[in-house]
């Protein structure tokens, strides 16, 4: 594929001579470690990265994620831990959350932090898409668990998926036929992630999948209140309809699957948060609502919205397809980390 010189200039290759890349295992979970070679007199920053892919696809070996993590380690002179959690449909919820939590707990052991020269007060957890959902849920758990000694300094969420409650958000309607992810595909994958019951995705398409006892949760994803006016436009809000069949899927009301369901007292303990949203993205409104919910309880939030952005853009940073958009999001993310971690 022919790549324009302007894009080649923007890529600005970094030498891997400054880091060592090693595949290993933390708490029985495969991880890829990016370790700076240069000796440091002071402990380093660290980033734990959870990749996207709807829980069905992706790996720390995927070129886009590997490139992002190499650049993060190089630019920040930081230790980066990329997690290779189990994938659906062989492993449904909460397997991915459990793997991610296991890695964080393992990494936060004093002897492990010392081994890799990491400052326990300067650790970030970040992720994109479904990985953003995992990063959100893990951060909520870590910050509210009194038994976990060390806490996360910042979290960075890149076009995150954050709920399975309402399938009629404005962004789900506007980007129904999205560039990378369509509404139909997202619902199909979410349904399979939650259960093997083939009737669930069809109920989700009609927004009639929530159990009767879940009505009190709708306020946490009420976009008519939580979305800024410019994104509500002329859309009319209607609450999700309770399922007409007797669904019994605990994952539908599980905060680990829908971190937007966390109550205000849980959100109050969260760290400085970076959220990046894209205009042409079915998950746009989920990120925007999380911005509102965090700000409403006093959590510091840095929000960047990409008007020409679309879901999955970080996948387009390596051969054979380079997009300025993916490279721009990459650089915005790393720049924010450099200033705040």
Coordinates of C-alpha atoms in Angstrom, one line a residue:
X1 CA 0.0 0.0 0.0
X2 CA 1.3 3.5 -0.9
X3 CA 1.7 5.7 2.2
X4 CA 1.9 9.4 1.8
X5 CA 5.1 11.2 2.9
X6 CA 3.1 13.4 5.3
X7 CA 1.9 10.3 7.1
X8 CA 5.4 8.7 7.1
X9 CA 6.7 11.9 8.7
X10 CA 4.0 11.8 11.3
X11 CA 4.7 8.2 12.3
X12 CA 8.2 9.1 13.6
X13 CA 9.6 5.6 14.2
X14 CA 11.1 5.0 17.6
X15 CA 14.0 2.6 18.2
X16 CA 13.2 -0.5 20.2
X17 CA 16.8 -0.4 21.4
X18 CA 15.6 1.5 24.5
X19 CA 13.3 -1.2 25.7
X20 CA 13.2 -5.0 26.3
X21 CA 10.0 -6.8 25.3
X22 CA 9.2 -10.0 27.2
X23 CA 6.2 -12.4 27.2
X24 CA 5.6 -13.9 30.7
X25 CA 2.8 -14.8 33.1
X26 CA 1.4 -12.9 36.0
X27 CA -1.0 -14.9 38.3
X28 CA -1.5 -17.5 35.5
X29 CA -2.4 -14.8 33.0
X30 CA -0.2 -14.1 29.9
X31 CA 1.3 -10.6 29.8
X32 CA 3.7 -8.8 27.7
X33 CA 6.2 -6.6 29.5
X34 CA 7.8 -3.5 28.0
X35 CA 10.8 -2.6 30.1
X36 CA 13.1 0.4 29.7
X37 CA 16.8 -0.6 29.5
X38 CA 18.1 2.6 30.8
X39 CA 18.9 2.5 34.5
X40 CA 17.0 5.0 36.6
X41 CA 17.9 6.4 39.9
X42 CA 14.2 6.8 40.9
X43 CA 11.3 4.4 40.5
X44 CA 9.5 4.5 37.2
X45 CA 6.0 5.1 36.1
X46 CA 3.9 2.1 34.9
X47 CA 0.9 1.5 32.6
X48 CA -1.3 -1.5 32.6
X49 CA -3.0 -1.8 29.2
X50 CA -6.1 -3.8 28.5
X51 CA -6.7 -4.2 24.7
X52 CA -10.0 -3.9 22.9
X53 CA -11.7 -6.3 20.6
X54 CA -15.2 -6.8 22.1
X55 CA -13.8 -9.6 24.3
X56 CA -13.8 -11.9 21.2
X57 CA -10.8 -10.6 19.3
X58 CA -7.4 -9.1 19.9
X59 CA -4.2 -9.9 21.8
X60 CA -1.2 -8.1 23.1
X61 CA 0.5 -9.5 20.0
X62 CA -1.8 -7.6 17.7
X63 CA 0.3 -5.1 15.7
X64 CA -1.7 -2.0 16.7
X65 CA -1.7 -2.7 20.4
X66 CA 1.9 -3.8 20.4
X67 CA 3.0 -0.6 18.6
X68 CA 1.0 1.6 21.0
X69 CA 2.6 -0.1 24.1
X70 CA 6.1 0.1 22.6
X71 CA 5.7 3.8 22.0
X72 CA 4.2 4.4 25.5
X73 CA 7.2 2.6 27.1
X74 CA 9.6 4.6 24.9
X75 CA 8.1 8.0 25.2
X76 CA 7.4 7.8 29.0
X77 CA 10.4 5.7 30.0
X78 CA 7.8 3.6 31.7
X79 CA 7.1 0.0 32.4
X80 CA 4.1 -1.2 30.4
X81 CA 2.2 -4.4 31.2
X82 CA -0.1 -5.6 28.4
X83 CA -2.7 -8.2 29.5
X84 CA -3.8 -11.1 27.4
X85 CA -7.0 -12.0 29.1
X86 CA -9.2 -14.9 28.1
X87 CA -11.6 -14.4 25.2
X88 CA -15.2 -15.2 24.5
X89 CA -17.2 -17.2 23.6
X90 CA -15.1 -19.9 25.2
X91 CA -14.8 -17.7 28.3
X92 CA -17.7 -15.5 29.1
X93 CA -18.1 -12.8 31.7
X94 CA -16.6 -12.4 34.2
X95 CA -13.5 -14.2 33.0
X96 CA -11.9 -11.1 31.4
X97 CA -12.4 -9.0 34.5
X98 CA -11.0 -11.8 36.7
X99 CA -7.9 -12.1 34.6
X100 CA -7.4 -8.3 34.6
X101 CA -7.8 -8.1 38.4
X102 CA -5.5 -11.0 38.9
X103 CA -2.7 -9.2 37.0
X104 CA -3.3 -5.9 38.8
X105 CA -3.1 -7.6 42.2
X106 CA 0.0 -9.5 41.3
X107 CA 1.7 -6.4 39.9
X108 CA 0.8 -4.4 43.0
X109 CA 2.8 -6.7 45.3
X110 CA 5.7 -4.8 46.8
X111 CA 8.3 -7.4 45.7
X112 CA 7.0 -7.2 42.1
X113 CA 7.0 -3.4 42.0
X114 CA 10.5 -3.4 43.4
X115 CA 11.7 -6.1 40.9
X116 CA 10.6 -3.9 38.0
X117 CA 11.6 -0.6 39.6
X118 CA 8.1 0.8 39.6
X119 CA 6.8 3.7 41.8
X120 CA 3.5 2.4 43.4
X121 CA 2.1 5.9 43.5
X122 CA 2.5 6.4 39.7
X123 CA 0.6 3.5 38.1
X124 CA -2.1 4.0 35.4
X125 CA -4.6 1.5 34.0
X126 CA -5.9 2.1 30.5
X127 CA -7.7 0.5 27.7
X128 CA -9.6 1.0 24.5
X129 CA -13.2 -0.1 23.6
X130 CA -14.0 -3.3 25.6
X131 CA -10.6 -2.9 27.2
X132 CA -11.8 0.5 28.3
X133 CA -14.7 -1.2 30.0
X134 CA -12.3 -3.6 31.8
X135 CA -10.1 -0.7 32.8
X136 CA -13.1 1.2 34.2
X137 CA -14.4 -1.9 36.2
X138 CA -11.0 -2.8 37.5
X139 CA -10.3 0.8 38.7
X140 CA -13.6 0.9 40.5
X141 CA -12.8 -2.4 42.2
X142 CA -9.2 -1.4 43.2
X143 CA -10.1 2.0 44.5
X144 CA -12.9 0.7 46.7
X145 CA -11.2 -2.4 48.0
X146 CA -9.7 -1.7 51.4
X147 CA -7.6 -4.9 51.2
X148 CA -5.7 -3.6 48.2
X149 CA -2.8 -1.5 49.6
X150 CA -1.7 0.4 46.5
X151 CA -4.1 2.4 44.4
X152 CA -4.2 3.6 40.8
X153 CA -3.1 7.1 40.2
X154 CA -4.9 7.8 36.9
X155 CA -7.1 5.8 34.5
X156 CA -7.2 6.4 30.7
X157 CA -10.3 5.2 28.8
X158 CA -10.2 5.4 25.0
X159 CA -13.7 5.2 23.3
X160 CA -14.9 2.8 26.1
X161 CA -17.9 0.6 26.1
X162 CA -19.5 1.0 29.5
X163 CA -23.1 -0.5 29.6
X164 CA -25.4 -3.1 28.2
X165 CA -28.6 -1.6 29.7
X166 CA -29.9 0.7 27.0
X167 CA -29.5 -0.2 23.3
X168 CA -31.3 2.9 22.1
X169 CA -28.7 5.6 23.0
X170 CA -28.5 8.4 20.4
X171 CA -25.1 7.3 19.4
X172 CA -26.3 3.8 18.8
X173 CA -29.0 5.1 16.5
X174 CA -26.8 7.7 14.7
X175 CA -24.0 5.2 14.1
X176 CA -26.2 2.2 13.6
X177 CA -24.2 1.4 10.4
X178 CA -20.8 2.4 11.9
X179 CA -17.6 2.4 10.0
X180 CA -16.0 -0.4 12.0
X181 CA -18.7 -1.5 14.5
X182 CA -22.4 -1.5 13.7
X183 CA -25.2 -1.6 16.2
X184 CA -26.2 -5.1 15.1
X185 CA -22.7 -6.5 15.4
X186 CA -22.2 -4.9 18.8
X187 CA -25.5 -6.3 20.1
X188 CA -24.7 -9.8 18.7
X189 CA -21.3 -9.9 20.4
X190 CA -22.6 -8.5 23.7
X191 CA -25.3 -11.0 23.8
X192 CA -22.9 -13.9 23.2
X193 CA -20.5 -12.4 25.8
X194 CA -23.3 -12.5 28.4
X195 CA -24.9 -15.9 27.5
X196 CA -25.2 -18.6 24.8
X197 CA -29.0 -18.0 24.7
X198 CA -29.7 -16.9 21.1
X199 CA -32.9 -15.1 22.1
X200 CA -31.0 -12.5 24.1
X201 CA -29.5 -10.5 21.2
X202 CA -32.9 -10.2 19.5
X203 CA -34.4 -8.8 22.8
X204 CA -31.4 -6.4 23.1
X205 CA -32.1 -5.1 19.5
X206 CA -35.7 -4.2 20.7
X207 CA -34.3 -2.8 24.0
X208 CA -36.5 -5.3 25.8
X209 CA -33.9 -7.4 27.6
X210 CA -33.6 -6.1 31.1
X211 CA -35.0 -8.2 34.1
X212 CA -38.0 -6.8 36.1
X213 CA -35.9 -6.1 39.2
X214 CA -33.5 -3.8 37.3
X215 CA -35.7 -0.6 37.0
X216 CA -33.8 1.2 39.7
X217 CA -30.6 1.0 37.6
X218 CA -32.0 3.0 34.6
X219 CA -31.2 6.3 36.2
X220 CA -27.5 5.5 35.9
X221 CA -27.7 5.4 32.1
X222 CA -30.4 8.0 31.5
X223 CA -29.0 9.8 28.6
X224 CA -31.7 12.5 28.7
X225 CA -30.1 13.8 31.9
X226 CA -26.5 12.7 31.6
X227 CA -25.7 13.7 27.9
X228 CA -24.8 17.3 27.0
X229 CA -27.6 18.9 25.0
X230 CA -25.7 19.0 21.7
X231 CA -25.6 15.2 21.7
X232 CA -29.2 14.7 22.7
X233 CA -30.4 16.6 19.7
X234 CA -34.0 15.8 18.9
X235 CA -33.9 12.2 20.1
X236 CA -36.7 11.2 22.5
X237 CA -35.8 9.2 25.6
X238 CA -37.8 6.1 26.5
X239 CA -36.7 3.7 29.3
X240 CA -35.7 0.2 28.3
X241 CA -38.6 -2.2 28.4
X242 CA -38.5 -5.1 30.8
X243 CA -38.0 -8.4 29.1
X244 CA -41.1 -10.1 28.0
X245 CA -39.6 -13.5 28.6
X246 CA -38.1 -14.6 31.9
X247 CA -34.5 -13.7 31.3
X248 CA -32.1 -14.6 34.1
X249 CA -28.7 -13.3 33.2
X250 CA -26.9 -11.9 36.2
X251 CA -24.3 -10.2 33.9
X252 CA -27.0 -7.8 32.6
X253 CA -27.0 -6.0 36.0
X254 CA -23.3 -6.7 36.9
X255 CA -21.3 -3.5 37.4
X256 CA -18.3 -5.4 36.0
X257 CA -20.1 -5.6 32.7
X258 CA -21.7 -2.2 32.9
X259 CA -19.4 0.1 35.0
X260 CA -21.9 2.9 34.5
X261 CA -24.1 1.2 37.1
X262 CA -21.6 2.0 39.9
X263 CA -23.3 4.2 42.5
X264 CA -22.0 7.6 43.4
X265 CA -20.3 6.5 46.6
X266 CA -18.2 4.1 44.5
X267 CA -17.4 6.7 41.9
X268 CA -16.2 9.3 44.5
X269 CA -13.1 7.3 45.2
X270 CA -11.9 7.2 41.6
X271 CA -8.6 8.9 40.5
X272 CA -8.0 11.5 37.8
X273 CA -9.6 10.2 34.7
X274 CA -8.9 10.7 31.0
X275 CA -11.7 9.8 28.6
X276 CA -11.5 10.1 24.8
X277 CA -14.7 9.8 22.8
X278 CA -15.3 9.8 19.0
X279 CA -18.2 11.4 17.2
X280 CA -18.9 8.5 14.8
X281 CA -19.0 5.7 17.4
X282 CA -21.8 3.7 18.9
X283 CA -20.1 3.9 22.3
X284 CA -19.8 7.7 22.2
X285 CA -22.6 8.4 24.6
X286 CA -21.4 5.9 27.1
X287 CA -18.1 7.7 27.5
X288 CA -19.9 11.1 27.6
X289 CA -22.3 9.9 30.3
X290 CA -19.4 8.6 32.4
X291 CA -17.7 12.0 32.1
X292 CA -20.9 13.6 33.5
X293 CA -21.3 11.0 36.3
X294 CA -17.7 11.4 37.4
X295 CA -17.9 15.2 37.3
X296 CA -21.1 15.2 39.3
X297 CA -19.4 13.5 42.2
X298 CA -16.3 15.7 42.1
X299 CA -13.8 13.4 40.3
X300 CA -11.3 15.2 38.1
X301 CA -11.9 14.4 34.4
X302 CA -10.0 15.3 31.3
X303 CA -12.2 14.7 28.3
X304 CA -11.2 15.0 24.7
X305 CA -13.7 14.5 21.9
X306 CA -12.7 13.7 18.3
X307 CA -15.2 15.3 15.9
X308 CA -13.9 13.2 13.0
X309 CA -13.2 10.1 15.0
X310 CA -14.6 6.6 14.8
X311 CA -14.5 3.5 16.9
X312 CA -11.4 1.3 16.7
X313 CA -9.2 3.9 15.1
X314 CA -6.2 2.7 17.1
X315 CA -6.2 -0.4 15.0
X316 CA -4.9 1.6 12.1
X317 CA -1.5 2.7 13.1
X318 CA 0.7 0.0 11.5
X319 CA 1.2 -1.5 8.1
X320 CA -0.5 -2.0 5.7
X321 CA -3.0 0.8 6.8
X322 CA -2.0 4.0 8.4
X323 CA -4.6 6.6 9.4
X324 CA -3.8 10.1 10.7
X325 CA -6.7 9.6 13.1
X326 CA -5.2 6.5 14.8
X327 CA -1.8 8.2 15.1
X328 CA -3.4 11.4 16.5
X329 CA -5.4 9.5 19.2
X330 CA -2.2 7.6 20.1
X331 CA -0.2 10.8 20.5
X332 CA -3.0 12.5 22.5
X333 CA -3.2 9.6 24.9
X334 CA 0.5 9.3 25.4
X335 CA 0.9 13.1 25.8
X336 CA -1.8 13.2 28.5
X337 CA -0.1 10.3 30.3
X338 CA 3.3 12.1 30.2
X339 CA 1.8 15.2 31.8
X340 CA -0.4 13.5 34.4
X341 CA 1.1 10.1 35.5

